[in-house]
Amino acid sequence: MYEPSVSPVNPMFVCLCLSGMNAAVRATVRVGLYTGAKVYFVHEGYQGLVDGGENIKLATWESVSMMLQLGGTVIGSARCMDFRAREGRMKAALNLVKLGITNLCVIGGDGSLTGANQFRTEWSTLLVDLVKAGKISDDEAKTSSHLNIVGMVGSIDNDFCGTDMTIGTDSALHRIIEVVDAITTTAQSHQRTFILEVMGRHCGYLALVTALACGADWVFIPEMPPDEGWEGHLSDVLSMGRDGKPIGSEDIKKLVEKNLGFDTRTTVLGHVQRGGTPSAFDRILGSRMGVEAVMALLEATPETPACVVSLSGNQAVRLPLIECVQVAANTSLFLLVLSRSFENNWNTYKMLAHINPPDSKSNINVAIVNVGAPCAGMNAAVRSAVRIGIIQGHNMLAVYDGFEGLAHGNIKPITWTGVSGWTGKGGSELGTKRYYIISLLLLSLYCQLIKQSAAGTKRRVFIIETMGGYCGYLATMAGLAAGADAAYIYEDKFGIRDLEMNVEHLVQKMKTDVKRGLILRNENCNANYTTDFIFALYSEEGKGVFDCRKNILGHMQQGGTPTPFDRNFGTKMGSKAVLWLTDKLKEVYRHGRIFANTPDSACVLGMRKRALTFQPLAELIEQTDFEHRIPKTSWWLKLRPIMKILAKYNIMQYNDITIITSSQKRGCMV
C-alpha cells in the first residue's frame, strides 16, 4: 500500500446519502465546511459514485439551507448493480482519486454500509489496477493511498446492531400512528376489525412499538412468532409462524371473518411510512450523527478501522463497521442481541393487551393522581398503571382533578375497560391543576412553518418565545431541530454583547443567499432581556437590512395528540411504576400494616441513558435547583455548540472535544 501523503492538500469531504436523512446531510456538510474542508455531494447514491461527472458536486453552506423539514434525501438515492461488481467499484475509485477524495461518509442501511466496507477493503488493490491500466499516475495513487469511511445508519426498520435508534425510524412511527389514529375512528364508528400491515423486513420494531402506542389487540412479529394454536387464541381475544409458514394480512382477515363474523378491513401502509416531514427526534439525531461523523473522519488515520456512528444511551458513539455488519448478517446472533431491548417492550405489551385475571386479590388500594400541567403521554401512563395494577390484584382508584380532587374526595374505582383507547388522547383524562413532552414536536413544527414564511419574504427574522419555565430544553432542542440562529435560555447566561453579536451575525447572513433568521427565547431566560426588548433591539439594529416579527407560542405547545415516543414512554413508565409499588408493598407489609419509612420508599422514576431508573427523593435534593425548579446539571447543554456551529458561529468546542481545522489536519477528505 502506498504511504499517505504528508503534503498540505485542500481537504475534501463527500456525503453519500442512501437512505436519506437531510438533517444528517446538512450537519455533515456544514461541519465539514466549518473545519475548512471541501465538501462534495454524491447524487443518486453509489450509482452517482460510479458514473461520476455531474453526479459529484461541490456543496456550499447555502446549498443545505431549508432542508431540515424535507423528507427523503435531497441528493437522491438509487440501487446500484454496477457497484456490486469490481469493475463498478474501480470506476468509483477513479472518480474519487481524480477529485482527491479520500474520506467518505455513507448514510444507509446494512447493505449500503456493507458495500462501503468492501470498497474500503479493496481500495489499495483498486489503485494498483488503476495504475496498471494507466488511468492514474503513481503520484495520484500515493496521494490517495488510503480511504477513510464512516457510516451513519439510515433505516426505518431500526434493524442495525449497535445503535439504539436509526435515523428515520421515529419519523416512520409518526406516519404509522397517524394512520392508526385515523383508522381507529372508523373502526369504532362502524364496529369493524382492522388489520394493519407495516414495514420492517425481518425486524418487528415498528409493529411492536406501534402496538404498544395504540393498544393493539394482537401483533405479529418475526422475533416472537405465535405459538401452536394461535388461531383459536386470536379468536378468543377479539411475520412468521414457528413452523416457518408465512402469516399474511389476508390470512388473518379470513380467520377473523370466519370465526367471529366481524366486518374486517386490511390496510397495507407500504411506502407511506417512508415519506413525510421528519420528526424532531430524527432531525436532532441526524444532526448529532453528522457532527460525530465529521469528527471521526478528521481524527482518522490509515490504521483507523471503518466505523459507524451509533446512538448508545443518548450518547453518540463510534463502533467498528465490520463487526456491526457481521452481527446484522447473522440472523440468530442478531435476534439474540435484539432480544435484550425487545424483551421489555414485548413483556409490557403481553401484559397490557389481554385481560389476565389475578390468581388472588391483594386487598391493597392503589390511587392514581395526576399533578402539574396535563402532559402528552399522561393518559398512556394511567392506562398502563391501571391495567398492570389490576393484573397484580390491586384495587385501582382514580383521583380526579389532582390534589384538589384528593382533598375533596373525588376518588372513583377505575376498571380495565375504563382506560380503553386512552393511549392516543392528549391532556389528562383524570384532570389536573398544572409539563409537556409533546411541546418539542409542536415547537419544531411551528418553527419550521415560521421559517417557510420567512423564506417567502426575504430579509425577515422571526423571534419566538417558548415555554419551559426556567428550563431551556425546549428552546435548545427545538432550535437544533428547526435550524435556529440562536436560542436564549436561563442555563446559558448571555448579555447585551451576545445580543449585539447575534444581530451582527444576522446582518452578515442577509448578505448571502439565505435571507431569513430564526431566534428562540425561553420565557424566563432573563428578567430584563424580554421578548419585547429583543424584538425592539433586533428591529432597530437591523433597520434597513432586515425586519422582525415576534411570536409568543403560549399554551398551544401543550396541545395536540401524544407522539409515538410519548405514548410508549408513558406506557412503560406506568407499568414499571406499579410493578415497583407491588414489590415495595410486599417488602414493607408486616402484621397487617405497611411500614414505608425508608428513603427508597419514595422515589422518582425517570430515564437515565437507556434505562428507567428509580431514584429516592432524598438523593435528588443535592441535584436540584429548587428555586428555579430545574436540575443543577443537564446533559442536553452539551448539544448547544452544535446548534451554533450549524448556524455558522465561530465555536471551537464540541462536546468537550476541540474540533480539528483543516490547517491542523493533513491529507485529503471526502
XYZ file of C-alpha atoms in Angstrom, residues 16-667:
652
model
C -23.195 9.851 0.157
C -26.798 9.599 1.323
C -28.562 6.359 0.556
C -31.450 6.107 2.986
C -31.789 9.811 3.362
C -31.984 11.987 6.370
C -31.452 15.578 5.293
C -30.557 16.694 8.817
C -27.540 14.383 8.702
C -26.566 15.683 5.261
C -26.874 19.281 6.442
C -24.824 18.711 9.586
C -22.142 16.773 7.726
C -21.775 19.460 5.081
C -21.743 22.417 7.448
C -19.360 20.936 9.998
C -17.102 19.811 7.164
C -17.072 23.342 5.745
C -16.634 24.751 9.249
C -13.369 22.829 9.618
C -12.127 24.170 6.287
C -12.812 21.022 4.301
C -14.075 20.914 0.751
C -17.367 19.028 0.750
C -18.883 17.108 -2.151
C -22.381 15.790 -2.747
C -22.676 12.423 -4.468
C -26.068 12.395 -6.154
C -28.056 9.181 -6.685
C -26.084 7.072 -4.218
C -23.467 4.561 -5.348
C -24.687 4.941 -8.934
C -23.555 8.555 -8.852
C -20.223 7.476 -7.413
C -19.744 5.053 -10.315
C -20.955 7.430 -13.037
C -19.088 10.474 -11.699
C -19.281 13.679 -13.720
C -22.164 15.942 -12.706
C -23.212 13.455 -10.025
C -20.341 14.602 -7.797
C -20.705 18.291 -6.999
C -19.254 20.736 -4.531
C -21.560 21.545 -1.633
C -21.893 25.012 -0.139
C -23.252 26.329 3.137
C -26.313 27.721 1.379
C -26.965 24.516 -0.597
C -28.152 22.737 2.563
C -30.360 25.563 3.790
C -34.125 24.983 4.255
C -33.849 21.209 4.011
C -34.421 20.098 7.611
C -38.169 19.812 7.093
C -37.889 17.814 3.859
C -38.407 14.062 3.865
C -36.268 11.599 1.932
C -32.943 12.878 0.657
C -32.371 15.964 -1.452
C -29.301 14.438 -3.117
C -31.151 11.354 -4.286
C -30.577 7.657 -3.807
C -30.601 4.660 -6.126
C -29.902 0.939 -6.039
C -26.710 0.277 -7.977
C -25.930 -3.092 -9.538
C -22.730 -1.674 -11.060
C -21.192 -1.059 -7.632
C -21.627 -4.728 -6.736
C -19.130 -5.642 -9.458
C -15.415 -4.912 -9.102
C -15.421 -3.008 -12.391
C -18.017 -0.618 -10.981
C -16.048 -0.087 -7.796
C -12.956 0.609 -9.887
C -14.838 3.368 -11.735
C -15.931 4.806 -8.399
C -12.344 4.738 -7.124
C -11.150 6.506 -10.281
C -13.695 9.290 -9.818
C -12.642 9.803 -6.204
C -8.910 9.778 -6.957
C -9.283 12.350 -9.737
C -11.015 14.683 -7.273
C -8.530 13.957 -4.495
C -11.220 12.461 -2.280
C -10.032 10.080 0.436
C -12.785 10.359 3.036
C -16.281 9.007 2.527
C -19.392 9.429 4.664
C -22.136 6.916 3.909
C -25.716 7.160 5.158
C -27.675 3.988 4.568
C -28.769 0.584 5.783
C -26.788 -2.590 6.343
C -26.482 -3.266 2.604
C -25.108 0.194 1.850
C -22.664 0.031 4.753
C -21.543 -3.466 3.765
C -20.767 -2.157 0.286
C -18.838 0.765 1.764
C -16.741 -1.569 3.909
C -15.948 -3.785 0.915
C -14.974 -0.687 -1.093
C -12.551 0.369 1.634
C -11.087 -3.133 1.951
C -10.354 -3.276 -1.793
C -9.135 0.316 -2.065
C -5.388 -0.399 -2.281
C -5.846 -3.141 -4.896
C -8.189 -0.916 -6.901
C -5.472 1.744 -7.005
C -2.925 -0.831 -8.172
C -5.222 -1.895 -11.018
C -5.877 1.738 -11.978
C -2.125 2.440 -12.120
C -1.529 -0.663 -14.254
C -4.324 0.421 -16.590
C -2.689 3.841 -16.934
C -5.765 5.665 -15.638
C -3.977 7.281 -12.696
C -0.356 8.138 -12.026
C 1.858 6.866 -9.216
C 1.691 10.292 -7.576
C -2.117 10.249 -7.630
C -2.093 6.778 -6.118
C 0.254 7.890 -3.343
C -1.837 10.963 -2.586
C -4.986 8.852 -2.326
C -3.347 5.807 -0.757
C -5.924 5.354 1.990
C -9.709 5.657 2.124
C -11.388 6.607 5.393
C -15.036 5.642 5.764
C -17.610 6.466 8.409
C -21.192 5.277 8.291
C -24.469 6.572 9.654
C -27.375 4.151 9.821
C -30.439 5.337 7.957
C -33.262 2.806 8.145
C -36.910 2.978 9.164
C -36.700 -0.628 10.401
C -34.349 0.066 13.346
C -32.691 -3.232 12.458
C -28.981 -2.401 12.743
C -26.850 -3.803 15.531
C -25.014 -1.386 17.817
C -27.394 1.572 17.822
C -30.433 2.249 19.989
C -32.178 4.092 17.155
C -31.581 4.501 13.435
C -32.222 7.696 11.504
C -35.724 7.588 10.049
C -37.357 5.173 12.496
C -39.091 7.794 14.621
C -40.498 9.553 11.545
C -41.853 6.231 10.262
C -43.552 5.673 13.620
C -45.192 9.093 13.281
C -46.611 8.125 9.871
C -47.904 4.795 11.192
C -49.512 6.318 14.282
C -51.190 8.994 12.138
C -52.788 6.230 10.064
C -53.694 4.192 13.163
C -55.426 7.180 14.768
C -57.388 7.803 11.573
C -58.355 4.142 11.195
C -59.342 3.841 14.863
C -62.142 6.381 14.480
C -63.557 4.394 11.554
C -63.225 1.098 13.419
C -65.078 2.500 16.430
C -67.781 4.174 14.350
C -68.537 1.126 12.194
C -67.617 -1.567 14.725
C -65.079 -3.073 12.376
C -61.876 -5.014 12.889
C -58.848 -3.538 11.131
C -55.665 -5.392 10.234
C -52.700 -3.098 9.613
C -49.559 -4.294 7.834
C -46.390 -2.281 8.466
C -42.904 -2.499 7.002
C -39.790 -3.639 8.845
C -38.376 -6.566 6.845
C -37.202 -9.162 9.385
C -37.378 -6.761 12.336
C -40.607 -6.269 14.268
C -39.657 -2.996 15.972
C -42.160 -0.826 14.093
C -45.011 -3.284 14.618
C -44.279 -3.835 18.320
C -43.856 -0.168 19.213
C -46.988 0.722 17.241
C -48.914 -1.996 19.068
C -47.817 -0.522 22.398
C -48.629 3.015 21.286
C -52.143 2.274 20.073
C -53.129 -0.596 22.358
C -53.478 -3.151 19.567
C -55.249 -6.422 20.381
C -52.662 -8.559 18.613
C -49.271 -8.130 16.978
C -47.330 -10.497 14.725
C -43.549 -10.024 14.675
C -40.773 -12.367 13.477
C -38.849 -12.174 16.759
C -41.788 -13.626 18.702
C -43.709 -15.958 16.353
C -47.100 -17.160 17.634
C -47.401 -20.484 19.423
C -49.188 -23.546 18.121
C -52.938 -22.965 18.008
C -52.659 -19.194 17.796
C -55.701 -19.085 15.537
C -58.001 -20.132 18.357
C -56.350 -17.756 20.813
C -56.731 -14.852 18.402
C -60.429 -15.639 18.020
C -60.839 -15.744 21.778
C -59.239 -12.328 22.164
C -61.001 -10.447 19.744
C -44.252 -12.437 10.306
C -43.810 -15.819 10.557
C -45.077 -18.852 12.359
C -42.873 -21.181 14.387
C -43.253 -23.862 11.719
C -41.949 -21.462 9.074
C -45.309 -20.917 7.395
C -45.848 -17.246 6.489
C -48.792 -15.465 8.118
C -50.218 -12.788 5.835
C -52.716 -9.997 6.455
C -55.316 -11.724 4.292
C -54.907 -14.960 6.273
C -55.751 -13.120 9.485
C -58.656 -11.317 7.801
C -60.206 -14.600 6.637
C -59.733 -16.137 10.091
C -61.478 -13.256 11.881
C -64.363 -13.183 9.417
C -64.821 -16.967 9.546
C -64.580 -17.497 13.316
C -66.096 -14.258 14.614
C -68.154 -12.890 11.757
C -66.625 -9.428 12.193
C -66.623 -6.901 9.364
C -62.871 -6.785 8.691
C -60.655 -4.491 6.612
C -56.967 -4.803 5.744
C -54.662 -1.797 5.309
C -51.146 -2.179 3.901
C -49.226 1.034 4.540
C -46.295 0.373 2.226
C -44.043 3.300 1.391
C -46.292 5.833 3.118
C -44.133 5.051 6.153
C -41.002 6.313 4.414
C -42.308 9.750 3.499
C -43.484 12.870 5.214
C -41.842 15.520 7.333
C -39.036 14.234 9.593
C -39.831 14.232 13.301
C -37.990 16.485 15.743
C -36.171 13.420 17.104
C -34.877 12.414 13.662
C -33.719 15.954 12.902
C -31.763 16.129 16.148
C -30.431 12.581 15.779
C -29.331 13.230 12.195
C -27.604 16.462 13.215
C -25.754 14.788 16.079
C -24.715 11.847 13.904
C -23.497 14.166 11.146
C -21.282 16.130 13.533
C -19.836 12.960 15.041
C -19.197 11.518 11.567
C -17.089 14.520 10.568
C -15.187 14.303 13.853
C -14.465 10.630 13.174
C -13.080 11.368 9.704
C -10.966 14.271 10.929
C -9.398 12.093 13.602
C -8.948 9.049 11.346
C -5.525 7.642 10.488
C -4.561 4.920 7.980
C -4.702 2.454 10.881
C -8.190 3.512 11.997
C -10.835 0.909 11.067
C -14.011 1.984 9.315
C -16.612 2.934 11.886
C -20.335 3.511 12.128
C -21.753 6.332 14.241
C -24.367 4.980 16.626
C -26.590 6.111 19.467
C -25.977 4.358 22.774
C -27.643 5.570 25.945
C -28.241 9.013 24.401
C -24.547 9.309 23.540
C -23.046 9.389 20.048
C -20.514 6.555 19.859
C -18.319 5.006 17.175
C -18.378 1.256 16.613
C -16.364 -0.903 14.175
C -18.357 -1.053 10.960
C -17.416 -4.597 10.005
C -18.457 -6.042 13.389
C -21.881 -4.395 13.266
C -22.475 -5.575 9.703
C -21.445 -9.142 10.561
C -23.846 -9.279 13.520
C -26.679 -7.902 11.376
C -25.970 -10.571 8.748
C -26.052 -13.363 11.361
C -29.804 -13.762 11.964
C -29.591 -15.879 15.128
C -26.987 -13.605 16.733
C -28.907 -10.509 15.659
C -32.103 -11.790 17.270
C -30.161 -12.570 20.455
C -28.843 -9.006 20.611
C -32.252 -7.555 19.787
C -33.970 -9.639 22.450
C -32.374 -7.563 25.207
C -34.087 -4.394 24.037
C -37.181 -6.197 22.764
C -37.865 -8.029 25.990
C -39.241 -5.079 27.967
C -41.447 -3.898 25.100
C -42.720 -7.389 24.415
C -43.426 -8.262 28.048
C -45.206 -4.943 28.600
C -47.346 -5.484 25.513
C -48.310 -9.017 26.561
C -49.453 -7.802 29.978
C -51.470 -4.878 28.638
C -53.061 -6.383 25.544
C -55.090 -9.170 27.112
C -57.050 -9.447 30.347
C -55.352 -11.880 32.710
C -57.344 -12.152 35.967
C -55.080 -12.412 39.025
C -54.954 -15.662 40.974
C -55.773 -13.791 44.179
C -56.652 -10.284 45.343
C -54.090 -8.236 47.255
C -56.753 -6.141 49.042
C -54.485 -3.131 48.531
C -55.938 0.112 47.223
C -53.708 1.986 44.767
C -54.736 5.517 43.788
C -53.509 7.318 40.681
C -53.380 11.112 40.720
C -52.148 13.492 38.020
C -50.395 16.629 39.243
C -48.784 19.510 37.393
C -49.835 20.588 33.926
C -51.540 17.882 31.834
C -48.857 16.461 29.548
C -48.929 14.351 26.424
C -48.414 10.707 27.342
C -50.044 11.078 30.758
C -53.135 9.106 29.720
C -50.956 6.302 28.353
C -49.191 6.097 31.716
C -52.520 5.978 33.575
C -53.863 3.225 31.283
C -50.720 1.166 31.785
C -50.694 1.685 35.559
C -54.368 0.753 35.922
C -54.117 -2.451 33.898
C -50.868 -3.623 35.490
C -52.352 -2.892 38.910
C -55.444 -4.979 38.124
C -53.224 -7.839 36.921
C -51.347 -7.646 40.239
C -54.648 -7.986 42.114
C -54.860 -4.412 43.440
C -57.974 -2.273 43.713
C -57.256 0.629 41.366
C -58.662 4.065 42.162
C -58.604 7.230 40.046
C -58.244 10.643 41.688
C -59.818 13.322 39.520
C -58.593 16.961 39.412
C -55.238 16.430 41.091
C -54.585 17.145 44.760
C -57.685 19.313 44.904
C -59.773 16.304 43.946
C -57.937 14.231 46.539
C -58.791 16.783 49.232
C -62.460 16.793 48.222
C -62.697 13.024 47.949
C -63.186 12.964 44.179
C -61.968 9.375 44.023
C -63.579 6.599 41.980
C -62.738 2.973 41.147
C -61.359 2.511 37.635
C -61.610 -0.698 35.606
C -59.743 -2.431 32.773
C -62.189 -1.219 30.135
C -62.381 2.204 31.749
C -59.000 3.114 30.255
C -59.560 1.651 26.777
C -58.381 3.961 23.998
C -56.521 6.312 26.348
C -53.049 5.994 24.774
C -53.831 8.330 21.881
C -55.555 11.031 23.896
C -53.807 14.285 24.743
C -54.022 16.114 28.046
C -55.224 14.290 31.152
C -58.458 12.307 31.319
C -58.291 12.393 35.105
C -57.837 16.148 35.142
C -55.013 18.120 36.722
C -54.292 21.514 38.124
C -50.919 22.200 36.445
C -45.166 19.829 31.833
C -45.316 18.839 28.429
C -43.355 16.336 26.444
C -45.104 16.974 23.143
C -44.037 20.626 23.235
C -40.809 19.818 21.395
C -42.662 18.385 18.415
C -45.084 21.311 18.245
C -42.256 23.815 18.631
C -40.234 22.187 15.870
C -43.227 22.122 13.522
C -44.211 25.697 14.374
C -40.657 26.975 13.909
C -40.483 25.221 10.545
C -43.703 26.930 9.426
C -42.240 30.238 10.576
C -39.076 29.593 8.541
C -41.149 28.763 5.482
C -42.983 32.044 5.944
C -39.652 33.843 6.188
C -38.457 32.082 3.042
C -41.378 33.596 1.163
C -40.494 37.048 2.498
C -36.791 37.856 2.177
C -34.756 39.626 4.865
C -37.008 38.739 7.768
C -36.130 37.497 11.264
C -38.641 35.734 13.499
C -38.317 35.863 17.289
C -40.251 33.104 19.061
C -40.879 32.757 22.783
C -41.206 29.214 24.105
C -42.444 27.806 27.398
C -40.474 25.661 29.828
C -40.239 27.738 32.991
C -36.544 28.231 33.694
C -35.571 25.094 31.760
C -34.159 25.760 28.297
C -34.561 22.223 26.971
C -37.449 23.040 24.642
C -35.802 26.148 23.198
C -32.464 24.386 22.673
C -33.773 21.183 21.125
C -36.359 22.998 19.005
C -33.585 25.309 17.838
C -31.467 22.331 16.827
C -34.402 20.628 15.090
C -35.537 23.765 13.235
C -32.108 25.224 12.427
C -32.371 28.354 14.583
C -29.728 31.073 14.558
C -29.819 31.444 18.352
C -31.697 30.146 21.384
C -31.622 32.198 24.582
C -32.027 30.154 27.774
C -31.597 30.678 31.507
C -28.873 27.992 31.887
C -26.599 29.650 29.302
C -26.098 33.198 30.560
C -25.989 35.981 27.972
C -25.669 39.754 27.916
C -26.023 42.741 25.634
C -22.768 41.937 23.831
C -24.085 38.488 22.965
C -27.244 40.058 21.569
C -25.171 42.514 19.529
C -23.062 39.645 18.179
C -26.210 37.758 17.146
C -27.562 40.838 15.365
C -24.272 41.296 13.504
C -24.339 37.614 12.581
C -27.791 38.060 11.034
C -26.687 41.201 9.197
C -23.871 39.214 7.593
C -26.229 36.318 6.885
C -28.587 38.591 4.938
C -25.716 39.294 2.534
C -25.715 35.624 1.493
C -28.365 33.652 -0.377
C -30.015 32.693 2.946
C -32.037 35.806 3.761
C -34.015 34.700 6.817
C -33.452 34.222 10.516
C -34.969 32.371 13.450
C -34.404 33.272 17.112
C -35.835 31.305 20.050
C -36.195 32.657 23.568
C -37.162 30.729 26.677
C -39.871 32.561 28.607
C -37.710 33.001 31.735
C -34.248 33.194 30.209
C -33.691 36.739 31.504
C -35.876 39.100 33.506
C -34.659 42.205 31.647
C -33.966 40.930 28.131
C -37.609 40.189 27.434
C -39.101 39.153 24.117
C -40.260 42.723 23.548
C -36.766 44.062 24.331
C -35.045 41.610 21.988
C -37.606 42.359 19.279
C -37.018 46.106 19.650
C -33.223 45.675 19.662
C -33.185 43.476 16.566
C -35.629 45.780 14.775
C -33.514 48.861 15.475
C -30.080 47.363 14.787
C -31.292 45.535 11.696
C -33.060 48.570 10.244
C -32.506 48.730 6.506
C -31.148 45.173 6.430
C -33.959 43.023 7.819
C -37.282 43.415 9.582
C -38.564 41.410 12.549
C -41.660 39.574 13.649
C -42.325 38.075 17.074
C -44.499 35.163 18.149
C -45.317 34.026 21.679
C -46.480 30.437 21.400
C -48.032 30.120 24.845
C -50.206 27.158 25.688
C -50.513 25.891 22.125
C -47.341 23.943 22.984
C -49.369 21.901 25.464
C -51.991 20.724 22.976
C -52.284 18.019 20.374
C -52.165 14.229 20.462
C -49.208 12.388 22.014
C -46.311 11.342 19.802
C -45.332 7.654 19.444
C -42.467 8.257 21.877
C -44.723 9.851 24.498
C -47.276 7.048 24.232
C -44.689 4.312 24.632
C -42.687 6.166 27.257
C -45.821 6.798 29.302
C -46.937 3.187 28.895
C -43.630 1.771 30.109
C -43.374 4.301 32.939
C -46.853 3.447 34.220
C -46.167 -0.278 34.023
C -42.804 -0.032 35.754
C -44.184 2.224 38.494
C -46.978 -0.163 39.506
C -44.696 -3.211 39.415
C -42.230 -1.335 41.655
C -45.046 -0.383 44.034
C -46.175 -4.003 44.185
C -42.689 -5.226 45.090
C -42.267 -2.481 47.694
C -45.630 -3.250 49.279
C -44.578 -6.866 49.691
C -41.366 -5.725 51.386
C -42.964 -3.327 53.878
C -46.193 -5.217 54.641
C -45.882 -6.755 58.106
C -48.533 -7.928 60.566
C -51.345 -6.350 58.605
C -49.676 -2.935 58.442
C -47.475 -1.102 55.937
C -44.203 0.418 57.211
C -42.971 2.806 54.487
C -40.303 4.680 56.444
C -37.122 4.097 54.436
C -35.618 6.601 51.933
C -36.262 4.282 48.988
C -39.991 4.124 49.749
C -40.442 7.480 47.963
C -38.778 7.515 44.555
C -38.887 9.327 41.244
C -38.972 7.174 38.124
C -37.026 8.593 35.209
C -34.843 7.671 32.270
C -31.067 7.625 32.741
C -29.330 6.967 29.439
C -31.225 3.898 28.182
C -32.657 2.605 31.474
C -35.731 3.503 33.512
C -34.338 4.157 36.991
C -35.901 4.671 40.413
C -34.078 7.310 42.436
C -35.000 8.153 46.066
C -36.280 11.690 46.512
C -33.720 12.232 49.274
C -30.876 11.732 46.766
C -32.342 14.294 44.370
C -32.086 17.164 46.870
C -28.403 17.798 46.072
C -29.060 17.614 42.324
C -31.960 20.058 42.179
C -32.207 23.844 41.913
C -35.444 24.222 43.869
C -35.731 27.964 43.324
C -35.916 27.592 39.552
C -37.244 24.016 39.520
C -34.512 22.671 37.240
C -31.627 20.177 37.604
C -28.235 21.617 38.526
C -26.688 19.808 35.551
C -28.335 18.911 32.229
C -26.927 16.581 29.558
C -28.507 18.489 26.666
C -26.431 21.632 27.334
C -23.554 19.859 25.566
C -25.596 19.974 22.345
C -25.771 23.776 22.242
C -22.399 24.160 20.470
C -23.768 22.004 17.636
C -26.617 24.453 17.094
C -24.176 27.376 16.998
C -21.788 25.633 14.614
C -24.613 24.740 12.227
C -25.720 28.380 12.352
C -22.169 29.398 11.307
C -20.898 30.837 14.567
C -17.200 30.559 15.331
C -17.329 27.924 18.079
C -14.247 25.746 18.521
C -15.553 23.365 21.183
C -17.935 20.474 20.618
C -18.794 18.178 23.497
C -15.537 18.984 25.288
C -13.517 17.944 22.213
C -11.659 20.578 20.226
C -12.681 20.475 16.576
C -9.751 19.919 14.222
C -9.426 22.523 11.491
C -8.050 21.913 8.018
C -4.780 23.614 8.935
C -4.251 21.012 11.662
C -5.215 18.023 9.542
C -3.154 16.991 6.547
C -4.394 14.731 3.806
